Coordinates of C-alpha atoms in Angstrom, one line a residue:
Chain A
X50 CA 7.9 56.6 -104.3
X51 CA 7.9 53.7 -101.9
X52 CA 6.7 54.5 -98.4
X53 CA 6.9 52.3 -95.4
X54 CA 4.6 53.2 -92.5
X55 CA 5.2 51.4 -89.2
X56 CA 2.3 51.2 -86.8
X57 CA 1.7 50.2 -83.2
X58 CA -1.3 48.4 -81.7
X59 CA -2.0 50.2 -78.4
X60 CA -4.7 50.7 -75.8
X61 CA -6.7 53.9 -76.6
X62 CA -6.0 56.9 -74.5
X63 CA -9.0 56.6 -72.3
X64 CA -8.0 53.1 -71.1
X65 CA -7.6 52.3 -67.5
X66 CA -4.3 50.4 -67.2
X67 CA -4.2 47.2 -65.0
X68 CA -2.2 44.0 -64.9
X69 CA -2.8 40.3 -64.3
X70 CA -0.8 37.2 -63.5
X71 CA 0.9 38.6 -60.5
X72 CA 1.6 41.9 -62.3
X73 CA 3.5 40.2 -65.2
X74 CA 0.8 40.7 -68.0
X75 CA -1.1 43.6 -69.3
X76 CA -4.9 43.1 -68.7
X77 CA -6.5 43.4 -72.1
X78 CA -10.0 43.0 -70.7
X79 CA -12.3 45.9 -71.6
X80 CA -9.5 47.6 -73.4
X81 CA -10.1 49.0 -76.8
X82 CA -7.0 48.8 -79.1
X83 CA -6.3 51.3 -81.7
X84 CA -3.6 52.3 -84.3
X85 CA -1.1 54.4 -82.3
X86 CA -2.5 58.0 -82.6
X87 CA 0.9 59.4 -83.8
X88 CA 1.3 56.5 -86.2
X89 CA -2.1 57.3 -87.7
X90 CA -0.9 60.8 -88.5
X91 CA 2.1 59.3 -90.3
X92 CA -0.3 57.0 -92.2
X93 CA -2.6 59.9 -93.1
X94 CA 0.2 62.0 -94.5
X95 CA 1.6 58.9 -96.4
X96 CA -1.8 58.5 -98.1
X97 CA -1.8 62.1 -99.2
X98 CA 1.8 61.9 -100.6
X99 CA 1.1 58.6 -102.3
X100 CA -2.1 60.0 -104.0
X101 CA -0.1 63.1 -105.1
X102 CA 2.5 61.1 -107.0
X103 CA 1.6 58.4 -109.5
X104 CA 3.3 55.1 -109.1
X105 CA 3.7 55.5 -105.4
X106 CA 2.8 52.8 -102.8
X107 CA 2.4 52.4 -99.1
X108 CA 3.4 49.3 -97.1
X109 CA 2.2 49.2 -93.6
X110 CA 4.4 47.3 -91.2
X111 CA 3.6 46.0 -87.7
X112 CA 5.6 43.9 -85.2
X113 CA 3.0 42.0 -83.1
X114 CA 0.9 38.9 -82.7
X115 CA -2.2 37.9 -84.6
X116 CA -4.2 39.9 -82.0
X117 CA -3.2 43.0 -84.0
X118 CA -5.0 41.8 -87.1
X119 CA -7.9 44.3 -86.9
X120 CA -5.5 47.2 -86.3
X121 CA -3.6 46.3 -89.5
X122 CA -6.8 45.9 -91.5
X123 CA -7.9 49.3 -90.4
X124 CA -4.6 50.7 -91.7
X125 CA -5.3 49.0 -95.1
X126 CA -8.8 50.4 -95.0
X127 CA -7.4 53.9 -94.5
X128 CA -5.3 53.5 -97.6
X129 CA -2.2 51.5 -97.3
X130 CA -1.6 49.2 -100.3
X131 CA -0.2 46.2 -98.5
X132 CA 0.7 45.0 -95.1
X133 CA 3.5 43.0 -93.4
X134 CA 3.2 41.7 -89.9
X135 CA 6.3 40.4 -88.1
X136 CA 4.9 37.6 -86.1
X137 CA 6.4 38.3 -82.6
X138 CA 5.7 40.1 -79.3
X139 CA 7.3 43.5 -79.6
X140 CA 9.7 42.9 -76.7
X141 CA 11.5 46.3 -76.6
X142 CA 12.4 49.2 -78.9
X143 CA 15.7 47.5 -80.0
X144 CA 13.8 44.3 -81.0
X145 CA 11.2 46.2 -83.0
X146 CA 13.8 48.4 -84.7
X147 CA 15.8 45.3 -85.7
X148 CA 12.7 43.8 -87.3
X149 CA 11.8 47.1 -89.2
X150 CA 15.3 47.6 -90.5
X151 CA 15.5 44.0 -91.7
X152 CA 12.4 44.6 -93.8
X153 CA 13.7 48.0 -95.0
X154 CA 17.1 46.5 -96.0
X155 CA 15.3 44.1 -98.3
X156 CA 12.8 46.4 -99.8
X157 CA 14.5 49.8 -100.1
X158 CA 11.9 52.4 -99.1
X159 CA 12.3 56.1 -99.9
X160 CA 10.4 57.2 -96.9
X161 CA 10.0 55.3 -93.6
X162 CA 7.3 57.0 -91.5
X163 CA 6.0 56.3 -88.0
X164 CA 4.6 58.1 -85.0
X165 CA 6.9 60.2 -82.8
X166 CA 6.4 57.6 -80.1
X167 CA 4.1 54.7 -79.2
X168 CA 1.6 55.6 -76.5
X169 CA 2.1 52.3 -74.6
X170 CA 5.9 52.3 -73.9
X171 CA 6.5 55.9 -75.0
X172 CA 10.1 55.0 -75.9
X173 CA 10.5 57.6 -78.7
X174 CA 13.4 55.4 -79.8
X175 CA 12.4 53.2 -82.7
X176 CA 12.8 55.8 -85.5
X177 CA 16.2 56.8 -84.2
X178 CA 17.4 53.1 -83.9
X179 CA 16.1 52.2 -87.4
X180 CA 17.8 55.2 -89.0
X181 CA 21.1 54.3 -87.3
X182 CA 20.8 50.7 -88.3
X183 CA 20.2 51.7 -91.9
X184 CA 22.7 54.5 -91.8
X185 CA 20.1 57.1 -93.1
X186 CA 19.0 60.4 -91.6
X187 CA 16.2 60.6 -89.1
X188 CA 14.0 63.6 -88.3
X189 CA 11.5 63.6 -85.4
X190 CA 9.0 64.9 -84.3
X191 CA 7.8 66.5 -87.6
X192 CA 4.6 68.5 -88.0
X193 CA 4.9 69.1 -91.8
X194 CA 6.3 67.0 -94.6
X195 CA 6.5 67.9 -98.3
X196 CA 8.3 66.1 -101.1
X197 CA 9.8 67.7 -104.1
X198 CA 11.7 65.4 -106.4
X199 CA 14.1 63.6 -104.1
X200 CA 14.1 66.2 -101.3
X201 CA 11.8 66.2 -98.2
X202 CA 11.1 69.5 -96.5
X203 CA 10.0 69.1 -92.9
X204 CA 9.0 71.2 -89.9
X205 CA 10.5 69.7 -86.9
X206 CA 9.6 70.5 -83.3
X207 CA 12.5 71.6 -81.1
X208 CA 12.3 72.8 -77.6
X209 CA 10.5 76.2 -77.6
X210 CA 10.0 76.3 -81.4
X211 CA 10.6 74.7 -84.7
X212 CA 13.2 74.0 -87.4
X213 CA 12.7 73.8 -91.1
X214 CA 14.8 70.9 -92.4
X215 CA 15.6 69.8 -96.0
X216 CA 16.9 66.3 -96.4
X217 CA 17.5 63.9 -99.3
X218 CA 15.5 60.7 -99.2
X219 CA 15.8 57.9 -98.1
X220 CA 15.0 59.0 -94.5
X221 CA 13.1 58.0 -91.4
X222 CA 10.7 60.4 -89.8
X223 CA 8.6 60.4 -86.6
X224 CA 5.3 62.2 -87.1
X225 CA 2.9 64.2 -85.0
X226 CA -0.1 66.5 -85.5
X227 CA -0.8 68.6 -87.5
X228 CA 1.1 66.8 -90.3
X229 CA -2.3 65.6 -91.7
X230 CA -5.9 65.1 -90.8
X231 CA -6.8 61.5 -89.8
X232 CA -8.6 59.7 -92.6
X233 CA -11.8 57.9 -91.8
X234 CA -12.0 54.7 -93.9
X235 CA -14.9 54.6 -96.4
X236 CA -16.9 51.6 -97.3
X237 CA -14.7 50.9 -100.4
X238 CA -11.6 51.1 -98.3
X239 CA -13.0 48.7 -95.7
X240 CA -14.1 46.2 -98.4
X241 CA -10.8 46.4 -100.3
X242 CA -8.8 46.0 -97.1
X243 CA -9.9 42.4 -96.9
X244 CA -8.3 41.5 -100.2
X245 CA -5.1 43.6 -100.1
X246 CA -1.8 41.7 -99.9
X247 CA -1.0 40.8 -96.2
X248 CA 2.2 38.9 -95.4
X249 CA 3.1 37.4 -92.1
X250 CA 6.8 37.0 -91.6
X251 CA 8.9 35.3 -88.9
X252 CA 11.1 37.7 -86.9
X253 CA 14.9 37.9 -87.3
X254 CA 16.8 36.9 -84.3
X255 CA 18.5 39.3 -81.9
X256 CA 20.0 38.9 -78.5
X257 CA 20.0 42.6 -77.5
X258 CA 16.6 42.9 -75.7
X259 CA 15.7 44.6 -72.5
X260 CA 13.0 42.2 -71.1
X261 CA 10.1 43.4 -69.0
X262 CA 10.0 41.4 -65.7
X263 CA 7.0 42.9 -64.0
X264 CA 4.7 45.9 -63.9
X265 CA 3.3 48.1 -61.2
X266 CA 0.9 51.0 -60.8
X267 CA 1.6 54.4 -59.2
X268 CA 0.8 54.8 -55.6
X269 CA -2.6 56.4 -55.3
X270 CA -2.7 59.9 -53.9
X271 CA -3.8 60.2 -50.2
X272 CA -6.6 62.5 -51.0
X273 CA -7.2 66.1 -52.2
X274 CA -7.1 68.9 -49.6
X275 CA -9.8 71.3 -50.3
X276 CA -9.4 75.1 -49.9
X277 CA -12.5 77.3 -49.4
X278 CA -13.3 79.4 -52.5
X279 CA -13.6 82.5 -50.4
X280 CA -10.0 82.3 -49.3
X281 CA -8.1 80.9 -52.3
X282 CA -4.8 82.6 -51.2
X283 CA -4.6 80.0 -48.5
X284 CA -3.5 77.7 -51.3
X285 CA -0.1 79.4 -51.5
X286 CA 0.4 79.1 -47.8
X287 CA -0.1 75.4 -48.1
X288 CA 2.1 75.1 -51.2
X289 CA 4.9 76.9 -49.3
X290 CA 4.7 75.6 -45.8
X291 CA 3.1 72.1 -46.2
X292 CA 4.1 70.9 -49.7
X293 CA 7.2 73.0 -49.7
X294 CA 7.2 73.5 -53.5
X295 CA 6.9 77.3 -53.6
Chain B
X1123 CA 32.8 54.0 -66.4
X1124 CA 29.4 55.5 -66.1
X1125 CA 29.0 58.4 -68.6
X1126 CA 26.4 61.1 -68.1
X1127 CA 25.3 63.3 -70.9
X1128 CA 24.9 67.0 -69.8
X1129 CA 22.6 69.1 -71.9
X1130 CA 23.4 72.8 -72.4
X1131 CA 20.7 75.5 -73.0
X1132 CA 21.5 79.2 -73.2
X1133 CA 25.1 78.8 -72.1
X1134 CA 24.3 76.9 -68.9
X1135 CA 23.5 73.3 -67.8
X1136 CA 19.9 72.3 -68.2
X1137 CA 18.2 71.5 -64.9
X1138 CA 17.2 68.0 -66.0
X1139 CA 20.8 67.2 -66.5
X1140 CA 21.6 67.7 -62.9
X1141 CA 19.5 64.6 -62.1
X1142 CA 21.4 62.7 -64.7
X1143 CA 24.7 63.6 -63.1
X1144 CA 23.5 62.7 -59.7
X1145 CA 22.2 59.3 -61.0
X1146 CA 25.5 58.6 -62.7
X1147 CA 27.5 59.4 -59.6
X1148 CA 25.3 57.2 -57.4
X1149 CA 25.2 54.3 -59.8
X1150 CA 29.0 54.5 -60.1
X1151 CA 29.4 54.5 -56.3
X1152 CA 27.1 51.5 -56.0
X1153 CA 29.0 49.5 -58.7
X1154 CA 32.5 50.5 -57.5
X1155 CA 33.0 52.3 -60.8
X1156 CA 33.8 55.9 -61.7
X1157 CA 31.5 58.6 -63.2
X1158 CA 32.3 61.0 -66.0
X1159 CA 30.2 63.6 -67.7
X1160 CA 30.2 65.0 -71.3
X1161 CA 28.7 68.4 -72.4
X1162 CA 28.5 69.4 -76.0
X1163 CA 27.6 73.0 -77.1
X1164 CA 28.4 76.5 -76.2
X1165 CA 28.7 77.2 -72.5
X1166 CA 30.6 79.0 -69.8
X1167 CA 33.2 76.7 -68.4
X1168 CA 32.8 78.0 -64.8
X1169 CA 29.1 77.1 -65.0
X1170 CA 29.9 73.6 -66.3
X1171 CA 32.3 73.0 -63.5
X1172 CA 29.3 73.2 -61.1
X1173 CA 28.3 69.7 -62.2
X1174 CA 30.8 68.7 -59.5
X1175 CA 28.0 69.7 -57.0
X1176 CA 26.2 66.5 -58.2
X1177 CA 29.0 64.1 -57.6
X1178 CA 30.9 64.3 -61.0
X1179 CA 34.6 65.0 -60.7
X1180 CA 35.5 65.3 -64.4
X1181 CA 33.5 66.8 -67.2
X1182 CA 34.6 66.5 -70.9
X1183 CA 33.5 69.6 -72.7
X1184 CA 33.2 69.8 -76.5
X1185 CA 33.0 73.4 -77.5
X1186 CA 31.0 73.4 -80.7
X1187 CA 27.9 74.7 -82.3
X1188 CA 26.8 71.4 -83.9
X1189 CA 23.0 71.0 -83.6
X1190 CA 22.4 67.8 -85.6
X1191 CA 21.7 64.8 -83.3
X1192 CA 23.7 62.4 -85.5
X1193 CA 26.9 64.5 -85.2
X1194 CA 26.4 64.8 -81.4
X1195 CA 25.9 61.1 -81.2
X1196 CA 29.2 60.4 -83.0
X1197 CA 31.0 62.6 -80.5
X1198 CA 29.3 60.9 -77.5
X1199 CA 29.9 57.4 -78.9
X1200 CA 33.6 58.1 -79.5
X1201 CA 34.1 59.5 -76.0
X1202 CA 32.2 56.6 -74.5
X1203 CA 34.4 54.1 -76.3
X1204 CA 37.6 55.9 -75.4
X1205 CA 36.7 55.9 -71.8
X1206 CA 35.3 52.4 -71.9
X1207 CA 31.8 53.4 -70.7
X1208 CA 29.6 50.6 -69.7
X1209 CA 26.5 52.8 -69.2
X1210 CA 25.6 56.1 -70.8
X1211 CA 22.8 58.1 -69.1
X1212 CA 20.8 60.9 -70.9
X1213 CA 18.2 63.4 -69.8
X1214 CA 14.8 63.2 -71.5
X1215 CA 14.4 65.7 -74.3
X1216 CA 13.7 65.7 -78.0
X1217 CA 17.4 66.1 -78.8
X1218 CA 18.8 63.8 -76.2
X1219 CA 16.3 61.0 -77.2
X1220 CA 17.6 61.1 -80.7
X1221 CA 21.2 61.2 -79.6
X1222 CA 20.6 58.3 -77.2
X1223 CA 19.1 56.0 -79.9
X1224 CA 22.0 56.7 -82.2
X1225 CA 24.6 56.1 -79.5
X1226 CA 23.0 52.8 -78.5
X1227 CA 23.5 51.4 -82.0
X1228 CA 27.1 52.8 -82.3
X1229 CA 28.3 51.2 -79.0
X1230 CA 26.1 48.1 -79.3
X1231 CA 24.1 48.9 -76.1
X1232 CA 20.7 48.0 -74.9
X1233 CA 18.4 51.0 -74.5
X1234 CA 15.7 51.9 -72.0
X1235 CA 13.8 55.2 -72.0
X1236 CA 11.8 57.0 -69.2
X1237 CA 13.9 55.5 -66.4
X1238 CA 12.6 56.7 -63.0
X1239 CA 15.0 55.2 -60.5
X1240 CA 18.7 54.4 -60.0
X1241 CA 19.2 50.9 -61.5
X1242 CA 19.0 47.9 -59.2
X1243 CA 22.3 46.1 -59.4
X1244 CA 21.9 43.6 -56.6
X1245 CA 21.0 40.8 -58.9
X1246 CA 22.0 41.6 -62.5
X1247 CA 21.0 45.0 -63.8
X1248 CA 17.4 46.1 -63.8
X1249 CA 15.7 49.4 -64.2
X1250 CA 12.3 50.9 -63.4
X1251 CA 10.7 52.8 -66.3
X1252 CA 7.5 54.7 -66.7
X1253 CA 5.1 53.3 -69.3
X1254 CA 1.6 54.1 -70.6
X1255 CA 2.5 57.8 -70.2
X1256 CA 3.0 57.5 -66.5
X1257 CA -0.1 55.4 -65.8
X1258 CA 2.1 52.5 -64.9
X1259 CA 5.7 51.3 -64.4
X1260 CA 7.7 48.4 -65.7
X1261 CA 10.7 46.7 -64.2
X1262 CA 13.1 45.8 -67.1
X1263 CA 16.1 43.6 -67.0
X1264 CA 19.2 44.4 -69.2
X1265 CA 21.6 41.6 -69.9
X1266 CA 23.6 43.4 -72.6
X1267 CA 27.0 44.5 -71.4
X1268 CA 26.5 48.1 -72.5
X1269 CA 23.5 50.2 -71.6
X1270 CA 22.0 53.4 -72.6
X1271 CA 19.4 54.9 -70.2
X1272 CA 17.2 57.9 -70.7
X1273 CA 16.1 59.4 -67.4
X1274 CA 12.7 60.9 -66.9
X1275 CA 12.5 64.4 -65.4
X1276 CA 11.7 64.7 -61.6
X1277 CA 12.8 61.1 -61.0
X1278 CA 15.9 61.6 -58.9
X1279 CA 16.2 64.0 -56.0
X1280 CA 19.4 65.9 -56.1
X1281 CA 21.6 66.8 -53.1
X1282 CA 24.1 69.4 -54.3
X1283 CA 27.4 69.7 -52.5
X1284 CA 30.0 72.5 -53.0
X1285 CA 32.4 70.3 -55.0
X1286 CA 33.6 71.6 -58.4
X1287 CA 34.4 69.3 -61.4
X1288 CA 37.5 69.7 -63.5
X1289 CA 36.6 70.5 -67.1
X1290 CA 38.6 68.9 -69.8
X1291 CA 38.1 70.2 -73.3
X1292 CA 37.9 67.7 -76.2
X1293 CA 38.1 68.4 -79.9
X1294 CA 37.2 66.3 -82.8
X1295 CA 36.1 67.3 -86.3
X1296 CA 32.7 65.8 -87.1
X1297 CA 30.9 66.8 -90.2
X1298 CA 28.1 65.2 -92.1
X1299 CA 26.0 67.2 -94.4
X1300 CA 23.1 64.8 -94.8
X1301 CA 20.5 67.3 -93.9
X1302 CA 20.2 71.0 -93.9
X1303 CA 18.5 73.2 -91.3
X1304 CA 17.2 76.1 -93.4
X1305 CA 15.3 78.0 -90.7
X1306 CA 15.1 78.0 -86.9
X1307 CA 12.2 79.7 -85.0
X1308 CA 12.4 79.9 -81.3
X1309 CA 10.0 81.9 -79.1
X1310 CA 12.2 84.1 -77.0
X1311 CA 11.4 85.0 -73.4
X1312 CA 8.6 82.5 -72.8
X1313 CA 9.2 79.9 -70.2
X1314 CA 9.5 76.4 -71.8
X1315 CA 6.5 74.2 -70.9
X1316 CA 8.7 71.1 -70.5
X1317 CA 11.3 72.8 -68.3
X1318 CA 8.9 75.0 -66.2
X1319 CA 8.9 74.6 -62.4
X1320 CA 5.2 75.7 -62.4
X1321 CA 2.6 75.2 -65.1
X1322 CA -0.8 76.9 -65.2
X1323 CA -3.2 75.2 -67.6
X1324 CA -6.7 76.2 -68.6
X1325 CA -9.5 74.1 -70.0
X1326 CA -13.0 74.6 -71.4
X1327 CA -14.0 76.2 -68.1
X1328 CA -12.3 79.4 -69.3
X1329 CA -15.2 79.6 -71.8
X1330 CA -13.1 81.2 -74.7
X1331 CA -9.7 82.3 -75.8
X1332 CA -10.6 85.9 -74.9
X1333 CA -10.4 85.0 -71.3
X1334 CA -6.9 83.6 -71.5
X1335 CA -5.3 86.6 -69.8
X1336 CA -6.6 85.2 -66.5
X1337 CA -4.4 82.1 -67.0
X1338 CA -1.5 84.2 -68.3
X1339 CA -1.6 86.7 -65.5
X1340 CA -1.4 84.0 -62.8
X1341 CA 1.4 82.3 -64.7
X1342 CA 3.3 85.6 -65.0
X1343 CA 2.9 86.3 -61.3
X1344 CA 4.3 82.8 -60.5
X1345 CA 6.9 82.7 -63.1
X1346 CA 5.1 79.8 -64.7
X1347 CA 4.5 78.4 -68.2
X1348 CA 1.0 78.1 -69.6
X1349 CA -0.7 75.0 -71.0
X1350 CA -4.1 73.9 -72.0
X1351 CA -6.3 70.8 -72.3
X1352 CA -6.9 68.9 -75.6
X1353 CA -10.4 70.4 -76.3
X1354 CA -9.0 73.9 -76.0
X1355 CA -6.3 73.3 -78.6
X1356 CA -8.8 71.3 -80.8
X1357 CA -11.1 74.3 -80.8
X1358 CA -8.1 76.5 -81.7
X1359 CA -8.4 78.7 -78.6
X1360 CA -4.7 78.0 -78.0
X1361 CA -1.9 76.7 -80.2
X1362 CA -1.3 72.9 -80.4
X1363 CA 2.1 73.1 -78.8
X1364 CA 0.5 74.2 -75.5
X1365 CA -1.7 71.0 -75.4
X1366 CA -0.8 69.1 -72.3
X1367 CA -1.8 65.4 -72.3
X1368 CA -1.0 61.9 -73.4
X1369 CA -1.0 62.9 -77.1
X1370 CA 0.4 66.4 -76.4
X1371 CA 3.2 67.8 -74.2
X1372 CA 4.1 65.8 -71.1
X1373 CA 5.0 68.0 -68.2
X1374 CA 6.7 67.4 -64.9
X1375 CA 6.7 70.6 -62.9
X1376 CA 6.8 71.1 -59.1
X1377 CA 3.3 72.5 -59.2
X1378 CA 0.7 72.0 -61.9
X1379 CA -2.5 74.1 -61.8
X1380 CA -5.5 72.7 -63.7
X1381 CA -8.1 75.5 -64.1
X1382 CA -11.4 74.5 -65.5
X1383 CA -10.1 71.2 -66.7
X1384 CA -12.3 68.2 -65.8
X1385 CA -9.4 65.7 -65.7
X1386 CA -9.9 63.2 -68.6
X1387 CA -7.5 60.2 -68.3
X1388 CA -5.6 61.4 -71.3
X1389 CA -5.0 64.8 -69.7
X1390 CA -3.9 63.3 -66.4
X1391 CA -1.4 61.0 -68.2
X1392 CA 0.4 64.1 -69.4
X1393 CA 0.7 65.6 -65.9
X1394 CA 1.1 62.7 -63.5
X1395 CA 4.9 63.2 -63.1
X1396 CA 4.2 66.6 -61.5
X1397 CA 5.1 66.8 -57.8
X1398 CA 1.9 68.7 -56.7
X1399 CA -1.4 68.9 -58.6
X1400 CA -3.8 71.7 -58.0
X1401 CA -7.4 71.6 -59.3
X1402 CA -9.7 74.6 -59.6
X1403 CA -13.2 73.7 -61.0
X1404 CA -16.8 74.7 -60.5
X1405 CA -17.8 71.1 -60.5
X1406 CA -16.9 69.3 -57.2
X1407 CA -17.3 66.0 -59.1
X1408 CA -14.6 66.8 -61.7
X1409 CA -12.3 63.7 -61.9
X1410 CA -9.2 66.0 -61.5
X1411 CA -10.0 66.4 -57.8
X1412 CA -9.4 62.6 -57.4
X1413 CA -5.8 63.0 -58.7
X1414 CA -5.1 66.4 -57.2
X1415 CA -3.2 67.3 -53.9
X1416 CA -5.1 70.6 -53.4
X1417 CA -8.4 71.7 -54.8
X1418 CA -10.7 74.7 -54.9
X1419 CA -14.3 74.3 -55.9
X1420 CA -15.1 77.6 -57.5
X1421 CA -15.4 79.8 -60.5
X1422 CA -12.1 80.4 -62.3
X1423 CA -13.2 84.0 -63.2
X1424 CA -13.5 84.8 -59.5
X1425 CA -10.6 82.7 -58.2
X1426 CA -7.8 83.4 -60.8
X1427 CA -7.7 87.2 -60.2
X1428 CA -7.5 86.6 -56.4
X1429 CA -4.7 84.0 -56.7
X1430 CA -2.8 86.3 -59.1
X1431 CA -2.9 89.1 -56.6
X1432 CA -1.9 86.8 -53.7
X1433 CA 0.9 85.1 -55.8
X1434 CA 2.9 88.3 -55.7
X1435 CA 3.6 87.8 -52.0
X1436 CA 5.0 84.3 -52.6
X1437 CA 7.5 84.8 -55.5

């Protein structure tokens, strides 16, 4: 089984978000970058599936600049067999999906896994776009994934519950916990990551891109109105008459 | 033509879709264009006609029980093409996100998710979107002739009128059997966290799962859904699907109660689209107070029962 795992390179969830250059660039100073948490779940499950079926392999794919190098090496250390980096700024979801589907058309993967969404732009779009470009099914977000022969059985989150879905491969899936436990790379993994095949490829061209012009931050709250703990019921009076939300 | 996608749940229009209708109507007015709506599913036609309250004069209704995003997307794309739609607007949901992505490819559109404002058409076409789970916004320019936009909840304020839309039914046989749904489990009766107008969430301050009735009782009194912080779901006090935060469920209610939740950045990211944030914590230095609109410094075990009792006079 050939598995493609697409990963993002994103600020960790504790990061304070600020911008520079007149609000046109993300300020990377003091920001720790990580593999997208949802992508890491996808990778962890891919490692388990690969190890369970002899002759399987995992390629990790990332669309980004050389700054993402450490994130990709970590994915190799966790257990991917080889890596491809598309050397370009990930401009928008359509751009990224175009790059992923171009690679997938060449290499014919059975399973294309990624996180349910990136935690920077939260688009939740790339898996759906890739699947439509490749004309294969997409299931997202999934919390369980098992493979028997050529059939994938998945638990998909729906509003207020879940669905159990069976689907023939190839397919695209967006993953979330608890699909697998994150894998902590061991020393052997870290050492071997340095020598695993790592290709850098130029992007394919596309005109359909929604370009970001500028950024801004939410307006700060004017301050918290405190209510005395001895009369908590006053809160409802304020919610009703002042905030007018009750 | 501006096409709005109206989601149906339990035979009626979902609340988030009202904002989509309003946005489509306002955008059409701004651009000297007309607005149309499409609803796919099982619903009462008289209820669907109420979409007219939000500025839509015609709704195309496809009466079907299809539940696979790909099939819904085929219907939407076909209707969009027949009506020469330049922009298709979706509400944010698991299903609508999947449909939107598929439609964008089918009609060769650009796509932007988490839109929070009516697009700026003064100079080209640009939209404001939420990024970093609500920690920031981006202004995005779309040059592509066709656009697919997904609207974040609580972004547009609606001003309902008493106008009624005419409902036209549409039929088309769509069937693909590429995947099989073998089982569907839905919790009945519970208020959906993502749709709730009020959410009451508990954190480690509740000290253990055995105390969760305090959260549940207040939620029940207010007609609210319940959520929890990440540590609480990590410790298995509560199921994962109740975890509110950047890597959990993102909520946007009118009122969000954070009880015994300190207010880690990753938790705040999941709630910052809420209209009003209320913090209840024993620690006056808890970061949540900095983000909150109202706060009570006090013990949840003392305050929750009092609030539950008082809530009955306000609902």
